[in-house]
XYZ file of C-alpha atoms in Angstrom:
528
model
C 63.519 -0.356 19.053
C 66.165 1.052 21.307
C 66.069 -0.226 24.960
C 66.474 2.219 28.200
C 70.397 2.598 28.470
C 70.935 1.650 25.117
C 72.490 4.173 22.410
C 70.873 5.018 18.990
C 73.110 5.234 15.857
C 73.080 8.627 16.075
C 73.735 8.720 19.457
C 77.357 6.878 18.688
C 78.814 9.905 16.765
C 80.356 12.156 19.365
C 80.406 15.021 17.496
C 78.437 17.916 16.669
C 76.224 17.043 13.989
C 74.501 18.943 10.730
C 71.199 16.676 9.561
C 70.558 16.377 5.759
C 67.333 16.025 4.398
C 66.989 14.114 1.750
C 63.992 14.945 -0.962
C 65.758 12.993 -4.001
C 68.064 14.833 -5.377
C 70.789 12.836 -7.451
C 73.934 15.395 -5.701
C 72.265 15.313 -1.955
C 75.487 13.171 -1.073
C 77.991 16.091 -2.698
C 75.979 18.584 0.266
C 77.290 16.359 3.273
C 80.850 16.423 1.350
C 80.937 19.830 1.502
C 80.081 19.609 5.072
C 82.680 16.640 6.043
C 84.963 18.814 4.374
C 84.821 21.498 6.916
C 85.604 18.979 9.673
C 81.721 18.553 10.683
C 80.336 15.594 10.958
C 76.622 15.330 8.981
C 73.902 12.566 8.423
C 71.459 12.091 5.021
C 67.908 10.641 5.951
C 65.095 10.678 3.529
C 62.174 13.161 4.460
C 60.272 10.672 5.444
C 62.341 9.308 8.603
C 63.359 12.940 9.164
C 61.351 13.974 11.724
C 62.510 10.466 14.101
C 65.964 11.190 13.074
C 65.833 15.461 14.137
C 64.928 13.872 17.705
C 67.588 11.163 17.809
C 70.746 12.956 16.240
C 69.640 16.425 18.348
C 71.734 18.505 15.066
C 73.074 21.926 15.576
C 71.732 22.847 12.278
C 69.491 21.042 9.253
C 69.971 21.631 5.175
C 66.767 20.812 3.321
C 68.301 19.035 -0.136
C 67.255 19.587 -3.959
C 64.843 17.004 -5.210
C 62.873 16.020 -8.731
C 59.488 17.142 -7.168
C 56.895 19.955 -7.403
C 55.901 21.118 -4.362
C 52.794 22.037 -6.176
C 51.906 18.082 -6.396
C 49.546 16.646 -4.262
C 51.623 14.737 -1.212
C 54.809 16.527 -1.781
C 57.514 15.981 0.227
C 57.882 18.306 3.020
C 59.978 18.731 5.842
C 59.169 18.370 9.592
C 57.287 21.256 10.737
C 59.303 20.923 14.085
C 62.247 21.736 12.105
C 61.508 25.549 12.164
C 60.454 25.566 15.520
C 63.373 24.494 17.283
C 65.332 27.237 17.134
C 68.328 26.336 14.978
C 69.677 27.204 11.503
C 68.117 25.740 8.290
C 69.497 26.114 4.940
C 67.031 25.172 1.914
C 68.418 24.120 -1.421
C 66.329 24.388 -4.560
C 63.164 21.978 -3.732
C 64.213 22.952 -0.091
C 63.791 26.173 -0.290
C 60.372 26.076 -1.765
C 59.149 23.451 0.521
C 60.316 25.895 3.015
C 58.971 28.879 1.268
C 55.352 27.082 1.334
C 55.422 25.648 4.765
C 56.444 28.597 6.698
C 53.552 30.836 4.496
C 54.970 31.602 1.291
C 53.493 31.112 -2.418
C 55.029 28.935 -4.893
C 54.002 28.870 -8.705
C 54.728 26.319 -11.447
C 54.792 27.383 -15.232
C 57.371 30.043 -15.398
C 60.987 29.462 -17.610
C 62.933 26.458 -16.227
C 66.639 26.790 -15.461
C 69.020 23.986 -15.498
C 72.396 24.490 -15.917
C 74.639 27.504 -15.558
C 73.352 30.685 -14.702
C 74.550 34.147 -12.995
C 72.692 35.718 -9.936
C 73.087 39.435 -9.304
C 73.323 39.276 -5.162
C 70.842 42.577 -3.996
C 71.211 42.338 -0.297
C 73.358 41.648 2.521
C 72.993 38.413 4.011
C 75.067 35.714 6.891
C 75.717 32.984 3.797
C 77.562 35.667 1.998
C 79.938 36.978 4.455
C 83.096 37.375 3.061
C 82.252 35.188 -0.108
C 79.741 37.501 -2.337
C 79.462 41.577 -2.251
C 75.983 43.420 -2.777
C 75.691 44.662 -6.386
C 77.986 41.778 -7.819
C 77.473 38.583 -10.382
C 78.199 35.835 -9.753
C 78.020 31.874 -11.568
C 75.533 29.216 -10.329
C 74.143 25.751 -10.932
C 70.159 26.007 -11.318
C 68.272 23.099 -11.706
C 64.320 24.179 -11.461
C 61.183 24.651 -13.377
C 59.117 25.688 -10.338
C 59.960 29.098 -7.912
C 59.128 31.433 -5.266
C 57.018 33.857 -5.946
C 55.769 35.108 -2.871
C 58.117 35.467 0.630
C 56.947 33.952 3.931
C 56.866 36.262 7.003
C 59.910 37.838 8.118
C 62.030 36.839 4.879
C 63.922 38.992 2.557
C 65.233 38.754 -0.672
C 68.521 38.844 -0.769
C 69.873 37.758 -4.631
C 68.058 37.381 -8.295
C 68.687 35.755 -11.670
C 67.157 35.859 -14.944
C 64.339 33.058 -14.410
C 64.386 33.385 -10.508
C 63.752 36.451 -9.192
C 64.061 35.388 -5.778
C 66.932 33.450 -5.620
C 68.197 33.610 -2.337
C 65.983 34.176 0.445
C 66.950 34.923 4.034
C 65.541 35.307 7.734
C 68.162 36.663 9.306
C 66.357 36.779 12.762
C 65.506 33.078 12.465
C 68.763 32.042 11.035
C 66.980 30.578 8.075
C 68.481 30.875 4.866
C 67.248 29.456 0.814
C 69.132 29.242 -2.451
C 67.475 27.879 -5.607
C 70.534 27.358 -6.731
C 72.810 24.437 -5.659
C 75.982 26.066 -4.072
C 77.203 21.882 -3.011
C 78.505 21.253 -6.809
C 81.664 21.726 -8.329
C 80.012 24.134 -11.242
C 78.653 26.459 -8.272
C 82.395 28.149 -8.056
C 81.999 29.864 -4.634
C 79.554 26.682 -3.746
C 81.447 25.230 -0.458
C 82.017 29.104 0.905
C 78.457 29.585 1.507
C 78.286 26.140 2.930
C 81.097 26.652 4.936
C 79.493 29.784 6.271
C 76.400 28.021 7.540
C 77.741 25.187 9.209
C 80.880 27.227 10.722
C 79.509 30.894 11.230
C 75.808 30.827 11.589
C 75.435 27.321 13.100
C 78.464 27.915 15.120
C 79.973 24.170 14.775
C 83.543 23.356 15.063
C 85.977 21.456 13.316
C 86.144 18.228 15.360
C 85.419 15.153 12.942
C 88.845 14.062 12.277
C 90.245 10.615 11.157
C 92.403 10.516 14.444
C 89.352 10.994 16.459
C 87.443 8.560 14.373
C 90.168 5.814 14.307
C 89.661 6.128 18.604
C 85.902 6.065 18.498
C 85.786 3.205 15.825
C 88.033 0.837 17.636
C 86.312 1.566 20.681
C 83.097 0.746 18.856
C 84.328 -2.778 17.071
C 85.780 -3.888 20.731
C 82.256 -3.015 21.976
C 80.245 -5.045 19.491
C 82.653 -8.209 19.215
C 83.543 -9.020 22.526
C 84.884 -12.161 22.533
C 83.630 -12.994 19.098
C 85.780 -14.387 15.702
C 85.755 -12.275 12.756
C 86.082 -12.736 9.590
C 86.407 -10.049 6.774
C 86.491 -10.707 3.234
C 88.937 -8.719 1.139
C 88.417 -8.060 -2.150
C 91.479 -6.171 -3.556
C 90.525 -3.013 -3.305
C 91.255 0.107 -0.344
C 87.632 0.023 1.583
C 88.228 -3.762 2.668
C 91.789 -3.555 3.427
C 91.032 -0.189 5.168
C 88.577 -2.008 7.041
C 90.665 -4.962 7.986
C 93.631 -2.785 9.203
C 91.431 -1.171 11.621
C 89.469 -4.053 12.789
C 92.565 -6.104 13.506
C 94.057 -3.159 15.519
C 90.874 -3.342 17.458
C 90.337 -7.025 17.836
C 93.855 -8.408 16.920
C 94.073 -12.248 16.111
C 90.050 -12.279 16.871
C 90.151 -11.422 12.911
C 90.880 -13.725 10.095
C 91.097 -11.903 6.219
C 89.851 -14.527 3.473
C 91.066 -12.844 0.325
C 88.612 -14.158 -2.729
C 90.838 -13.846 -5.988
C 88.088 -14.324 -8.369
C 90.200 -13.889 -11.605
C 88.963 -10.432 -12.001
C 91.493 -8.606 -10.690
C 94.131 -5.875 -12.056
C 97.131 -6.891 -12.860
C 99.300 -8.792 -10.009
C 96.303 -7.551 -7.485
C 96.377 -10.551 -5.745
C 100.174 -11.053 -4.777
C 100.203 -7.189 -3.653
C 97.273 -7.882 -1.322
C 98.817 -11.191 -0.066
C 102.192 -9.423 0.624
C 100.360 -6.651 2.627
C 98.442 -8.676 4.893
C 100.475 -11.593 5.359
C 104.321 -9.883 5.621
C 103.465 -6.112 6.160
C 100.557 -5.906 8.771
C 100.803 -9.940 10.003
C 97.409 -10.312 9.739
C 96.111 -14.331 9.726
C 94.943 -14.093 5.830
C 93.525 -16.874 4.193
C 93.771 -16.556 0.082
C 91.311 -18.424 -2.033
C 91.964 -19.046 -5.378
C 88.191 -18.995 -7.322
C 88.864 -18.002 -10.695
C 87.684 -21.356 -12.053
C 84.702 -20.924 -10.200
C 83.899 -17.419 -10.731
C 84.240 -17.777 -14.680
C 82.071 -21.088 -15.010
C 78.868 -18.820 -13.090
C 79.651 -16.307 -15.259
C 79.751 -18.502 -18.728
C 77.117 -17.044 -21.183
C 76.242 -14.217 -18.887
C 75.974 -10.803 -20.865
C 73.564 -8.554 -18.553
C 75.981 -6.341 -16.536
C 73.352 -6.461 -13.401
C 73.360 -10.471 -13.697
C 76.895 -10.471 -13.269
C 77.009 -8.201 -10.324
C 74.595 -10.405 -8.617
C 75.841 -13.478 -10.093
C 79.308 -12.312 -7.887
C 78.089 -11.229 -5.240
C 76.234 -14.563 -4.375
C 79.709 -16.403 -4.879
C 81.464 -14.148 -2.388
C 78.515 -14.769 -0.113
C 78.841 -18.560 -0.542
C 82.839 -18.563 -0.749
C 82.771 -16.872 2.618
C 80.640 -19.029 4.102
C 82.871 -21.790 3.391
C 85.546 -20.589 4.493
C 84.079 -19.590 7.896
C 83.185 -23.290 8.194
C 86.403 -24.528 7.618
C 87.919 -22.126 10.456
C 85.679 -23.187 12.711
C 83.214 -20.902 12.303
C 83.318 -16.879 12.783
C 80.120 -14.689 14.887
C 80.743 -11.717 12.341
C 81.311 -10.644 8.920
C 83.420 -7.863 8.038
C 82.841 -5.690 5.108
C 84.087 -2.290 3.718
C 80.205 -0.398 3.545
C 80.355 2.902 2.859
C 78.431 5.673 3.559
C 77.004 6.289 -0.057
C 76.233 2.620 0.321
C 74.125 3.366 3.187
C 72.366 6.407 1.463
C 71.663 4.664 -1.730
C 70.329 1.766 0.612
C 67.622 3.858 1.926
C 67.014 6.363 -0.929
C 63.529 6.944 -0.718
C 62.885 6.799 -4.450
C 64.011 3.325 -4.543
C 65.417 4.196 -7.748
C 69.285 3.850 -8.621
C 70.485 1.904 -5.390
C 68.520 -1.105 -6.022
C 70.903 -1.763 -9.222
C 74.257 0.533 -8.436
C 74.899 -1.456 -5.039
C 73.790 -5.005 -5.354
C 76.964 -6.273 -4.629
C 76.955 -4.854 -1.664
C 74.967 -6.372 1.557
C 74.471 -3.227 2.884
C 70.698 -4.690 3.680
C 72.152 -7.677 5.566
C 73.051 -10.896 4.701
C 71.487 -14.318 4.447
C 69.499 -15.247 7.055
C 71.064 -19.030 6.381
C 74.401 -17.256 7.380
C 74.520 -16.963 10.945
C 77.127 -13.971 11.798
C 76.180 -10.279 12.260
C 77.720 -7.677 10.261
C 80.657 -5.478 11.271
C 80.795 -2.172 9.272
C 83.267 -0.014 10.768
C 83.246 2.243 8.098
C 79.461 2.980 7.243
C 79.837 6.701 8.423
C 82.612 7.697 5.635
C 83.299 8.698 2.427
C 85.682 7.587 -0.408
C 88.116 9.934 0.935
C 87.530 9.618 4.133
C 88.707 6.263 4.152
C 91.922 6.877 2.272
C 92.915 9.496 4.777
C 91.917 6.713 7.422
C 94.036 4.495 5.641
C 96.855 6.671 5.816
C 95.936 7.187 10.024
C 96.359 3.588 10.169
C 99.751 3.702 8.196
C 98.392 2.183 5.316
C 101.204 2.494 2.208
C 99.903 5.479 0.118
C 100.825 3.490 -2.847
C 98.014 1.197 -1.798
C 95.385 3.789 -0.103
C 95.810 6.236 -3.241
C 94.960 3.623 -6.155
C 92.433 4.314 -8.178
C 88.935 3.029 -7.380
C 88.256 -0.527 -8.754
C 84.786 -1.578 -7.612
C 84.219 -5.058 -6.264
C 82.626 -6.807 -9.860
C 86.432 -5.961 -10.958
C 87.074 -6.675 -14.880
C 83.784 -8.175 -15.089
C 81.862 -5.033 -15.851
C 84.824 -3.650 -17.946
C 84.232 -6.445 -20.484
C 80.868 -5.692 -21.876
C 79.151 -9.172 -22.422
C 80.402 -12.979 -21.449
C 83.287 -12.465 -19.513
C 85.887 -15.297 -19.952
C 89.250 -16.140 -19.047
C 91.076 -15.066 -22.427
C 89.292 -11.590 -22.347
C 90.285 -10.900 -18.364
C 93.528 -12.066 -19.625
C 94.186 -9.816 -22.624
C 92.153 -6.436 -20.724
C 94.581 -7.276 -17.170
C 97.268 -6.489 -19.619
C 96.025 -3.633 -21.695
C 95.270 -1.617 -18.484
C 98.276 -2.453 -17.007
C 100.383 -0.866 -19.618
C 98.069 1.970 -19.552
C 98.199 2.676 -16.036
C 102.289 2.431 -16.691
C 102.257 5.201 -19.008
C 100.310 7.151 -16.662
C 102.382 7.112 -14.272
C 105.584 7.190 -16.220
C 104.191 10.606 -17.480
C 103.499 11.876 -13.164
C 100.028 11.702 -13.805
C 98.205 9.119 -11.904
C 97.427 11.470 -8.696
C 96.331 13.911 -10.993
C 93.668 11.353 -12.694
C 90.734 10.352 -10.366
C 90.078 6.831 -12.117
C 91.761 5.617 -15.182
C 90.863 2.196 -16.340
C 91.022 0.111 -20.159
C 87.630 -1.484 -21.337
C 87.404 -4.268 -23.805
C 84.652 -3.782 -26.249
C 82.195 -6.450 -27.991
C 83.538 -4.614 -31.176
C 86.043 -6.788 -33.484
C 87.726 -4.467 -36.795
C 90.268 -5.848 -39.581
C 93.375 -4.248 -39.652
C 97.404 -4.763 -40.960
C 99.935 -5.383 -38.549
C 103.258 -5.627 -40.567
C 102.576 -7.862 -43.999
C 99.410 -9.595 -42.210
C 95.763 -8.716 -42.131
C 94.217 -8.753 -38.154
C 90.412 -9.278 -36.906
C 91.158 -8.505 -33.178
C 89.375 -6.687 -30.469
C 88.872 -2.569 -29.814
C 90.633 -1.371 -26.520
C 88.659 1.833 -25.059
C 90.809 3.946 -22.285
C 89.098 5.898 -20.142
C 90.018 8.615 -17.245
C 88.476 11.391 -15.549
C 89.365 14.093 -13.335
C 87.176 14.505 -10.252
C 86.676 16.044 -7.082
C 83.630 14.313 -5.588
C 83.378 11.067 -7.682
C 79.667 12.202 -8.233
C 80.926 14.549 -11.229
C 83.851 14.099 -13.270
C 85.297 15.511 -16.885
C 87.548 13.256 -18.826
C 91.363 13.695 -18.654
C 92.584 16.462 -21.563
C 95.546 13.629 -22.108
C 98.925 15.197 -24.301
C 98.086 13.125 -27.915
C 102.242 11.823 -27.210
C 100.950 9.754 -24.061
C 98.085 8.522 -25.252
C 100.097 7.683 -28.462
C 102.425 5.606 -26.583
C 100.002 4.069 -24.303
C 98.426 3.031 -27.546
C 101.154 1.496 -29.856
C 102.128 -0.361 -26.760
C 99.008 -1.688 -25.970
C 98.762 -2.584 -29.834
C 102.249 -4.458 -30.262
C 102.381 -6.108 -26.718
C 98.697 -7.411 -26.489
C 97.880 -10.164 -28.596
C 94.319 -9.749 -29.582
C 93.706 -6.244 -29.613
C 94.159 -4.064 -33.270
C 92.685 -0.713 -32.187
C 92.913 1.750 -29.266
C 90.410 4.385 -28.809
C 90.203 7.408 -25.574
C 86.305 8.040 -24.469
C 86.255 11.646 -23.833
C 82.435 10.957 -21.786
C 82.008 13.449 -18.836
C 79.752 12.604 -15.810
C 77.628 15.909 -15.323
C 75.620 16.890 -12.276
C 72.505 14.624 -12.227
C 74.410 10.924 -13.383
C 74.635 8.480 -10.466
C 77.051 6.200 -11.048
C 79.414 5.471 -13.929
C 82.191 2.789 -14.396
């Protein structure tokens, strides 16, 4: 409960805010990238803490998400009715627009054609969302994903675009400012997607372009100064950009108060640990404190095959390394960690589904109550790429801020089944090469995530005058815009042809090379 004089969360952010209702749908989080890409800050709450976050965050404007649902069900999700009495914009997305549809009046029906996937929608009327970004009387390619539709129009709306399967497609109250799209304009496969977004946030809700990493670098400090006082932090690093992000900008608020412990659990990429040491210790002077755990990371993870038991299995040794080392410091009040906002979401996802599994090695909950420090989260409010163009703010190297992502269970869940020290030993080095010839061919900004995998696959082969059993190498990488959707990398056969022969003749205990061509589509959380 917040006391009189005290702030809410929401209440912190002091910038003009867009609220996000969340109904469930897997690419809610690619709607508020849209919007953070405009320069506007926004928030994602499930429906059901909507209505108590509308009054705390006071939002210029609310976009009712997509969501696996029927309205038709008995206890749908619905939106707060004070929503559409408050006099501000509100943009419905597939399940939001019929939720909208039904609760301002309208008539939904189940039963007709489903459409998932691409589709074209012939736009019939002139509407706010399509100024300057559709014409009447022109197609156009979208991304449906519904079996249920409008059917009949509330009071005061118009129709204002068709497809096929959906004859009203897009819906609009121009009086009202309320707008509806079955369609989802907030992914990648929605081509003029983000125009229509930007649109409503910029010209109909009228919001301007003032969350910036310069302004949130001020506020953030400000914010960490407030909360720690006096206090000793102490922030473990893990190798990869959200930590050291995080450290960076503690320290600058907090200075000495901070101590790093850097866990080098024998997971890491190749010569990850020296580059982080060098960094913290001769770059930014921070007092870093470098743990060497492999021994004790591999013996916990000794017969372990199940890729969720070794996520937990890591987590609880950071947890308990950490605590150690806090001891021997002489204790620390707070914890540092690099939480992100998708973190956050998935945390609270009111389907309970994915988050409970994708982010267990993150505390984003809390931490043991047998731990006695608070949490420090400084960058809970941002994005993957938010944080890299913080990191840059802060003067980061880009070399460092603009590596690929490498999430926190490192080689562990790139080495399908028991994970031991001659596996991390012979994948470190295949994916180094890799990621050489990458780069040696200008390509590793152009690739979102590249990374090697060592399968539980072993085939006979003939190197020179001598039969081989050895291990299969897979490469992976992926192009992507969002990180929710990706397409792999159309690689030149030469550079995968080098990166493979090398990988072959300079890595003892690998015979075979193969390049997964997987894409992540609209509607997968999380791959790796």
């Amino acid at each position: 409960m917040v006391k009189s004089g005290e702030m809410t969360a929401h209440e912190k952010i002091l910038h003009e805010k867009i609220l996000i209702v969340d109904f469930g749908s897997q690419v809610t989080q690619l709607i508020a990238r849209r919007v953070r890409e405009e320069g506007i800050y926004c928030e994602i709450v499930p429906y059901q803490s909507a209505s108590k976050a509308f009054a705390e965050l006071n939002p210029k404007a609310v976009i009712l998400s997509g969501g696996p649902a029927s309205v038709l069900d008995a206890n749908a999700p619905s939106a707060p009715q004070e929503i559409f009495t408050a006099g501000i914009p509100v943009l419905g997305i597939c399940y939001g627009e019929q939720t909208m549809a039904k609760q301002l009046g309208g008539h939904v029906e189940g039963g007709h054609h489903r459409e998932f996937g691409r589709a074209e929608i012939t736009v019939t009327g002139d509407c706010a969302l399509f100024d300057g970004v559709w014409e009447k009387g022109q197609r156009y390619p979208v991304w449906m994903s519904h079996g249920d539709r409008v059917t009949i129009l509330p009071e005061g709306f118009s129709v204002v675009a068709t497809s096929e399967n959906a004859p009203i497609a897009v819906i609009a109250d121009e009086k009202r400012r309320f707008y509806a799209a079955q369609f989802h304009p907030e992914v990648v496969h929605t081509p003029h997607g983000a125009a229509l977004i930007r649109n409503f946030v910029r010209n109909i809700a009228g919001c301007h372009a003032d969350w910036t990493m310069k302004a949130f670098r001020e506020e953030a400090i400000a914010r960490i100064r407030a909360q720690v006082c006096k206090g000793r932090v102490i922030c473990g690093l893990s190798g990869g950009v959200d930590s050291a992000v995080a450290a960076v900008l503690i320290h600058e608020a907090i200075g000495d108060q901070l101590t790093c412990v850097f866990v080098d659990h024998g997971l890491l990429r190749m010569a990850e640990a020296e580059k982080v040491v060098s960094l913290f210790k001769d770059h930014y002077n921070i007092p870093l404190v470098h743990v060497d755990a492999e021994e004790l990371f591999l013996k916990e993870l000794a017969g372990i095959s199940d890729p969720e038991q070794k996520r937990k299995t890591i987590g609880r040794l950071f947890i308990d390394v950490f605590d150690a080392e806090a001891k021997k410091i002489g204790g620390a009040d707070f914890l540092a960690q690099g939480t992100l906002y998708p973190d956050v979401i998935e945390s609270v996802s009111f389907t309970g589904g994915p988050s409970v599994t994708i982010k267990s090695h993150h505390n984003v909950g809390g931490l043991p109550e047998r731990m006695k420090m608070q949490l420090v989260e400084p960058l809970r409010e941002l994005f993957k790429d938010e944080v890299r163009a913080l990191g840059r703010e802060l003067g980061l190297p880009d070399a460092f801020v603009g590596r690929h992502p490498f999430p926190g269970p490192g080689l562990a869940i790139r080495i399908p089944g028991e994970v031991t020290k001659e596996k991390c030993d012979i994948l470190r080095l295949a994916d180094a090469i890799y990621l050489e010839e990458i780069r040696r061919a200008g390509l590793y900004d152009t690739i979102w995530q590249a990374f090697a995998v060592l399968l539980p696959v072993r085939t006979v082969g003939v190197m020179g005058d001598g039969r081989t059993y050895d291990s299969v190498c897979a490469l992976r990488a992926v192009t992507s815009v969002d990180g929710m959707t990706a397409d792999f990398y159309p690689f030149d056969m030469n550079i995968l042809g080098r990166a493979a022969s090398r990988i072959i003749n300079e890595v003892r205990g690998i015979n075979r090379v193969v390049y997964d061509v997987t894409s992540k589509p609209p509607g997968t959380i999380e791959w790796e």
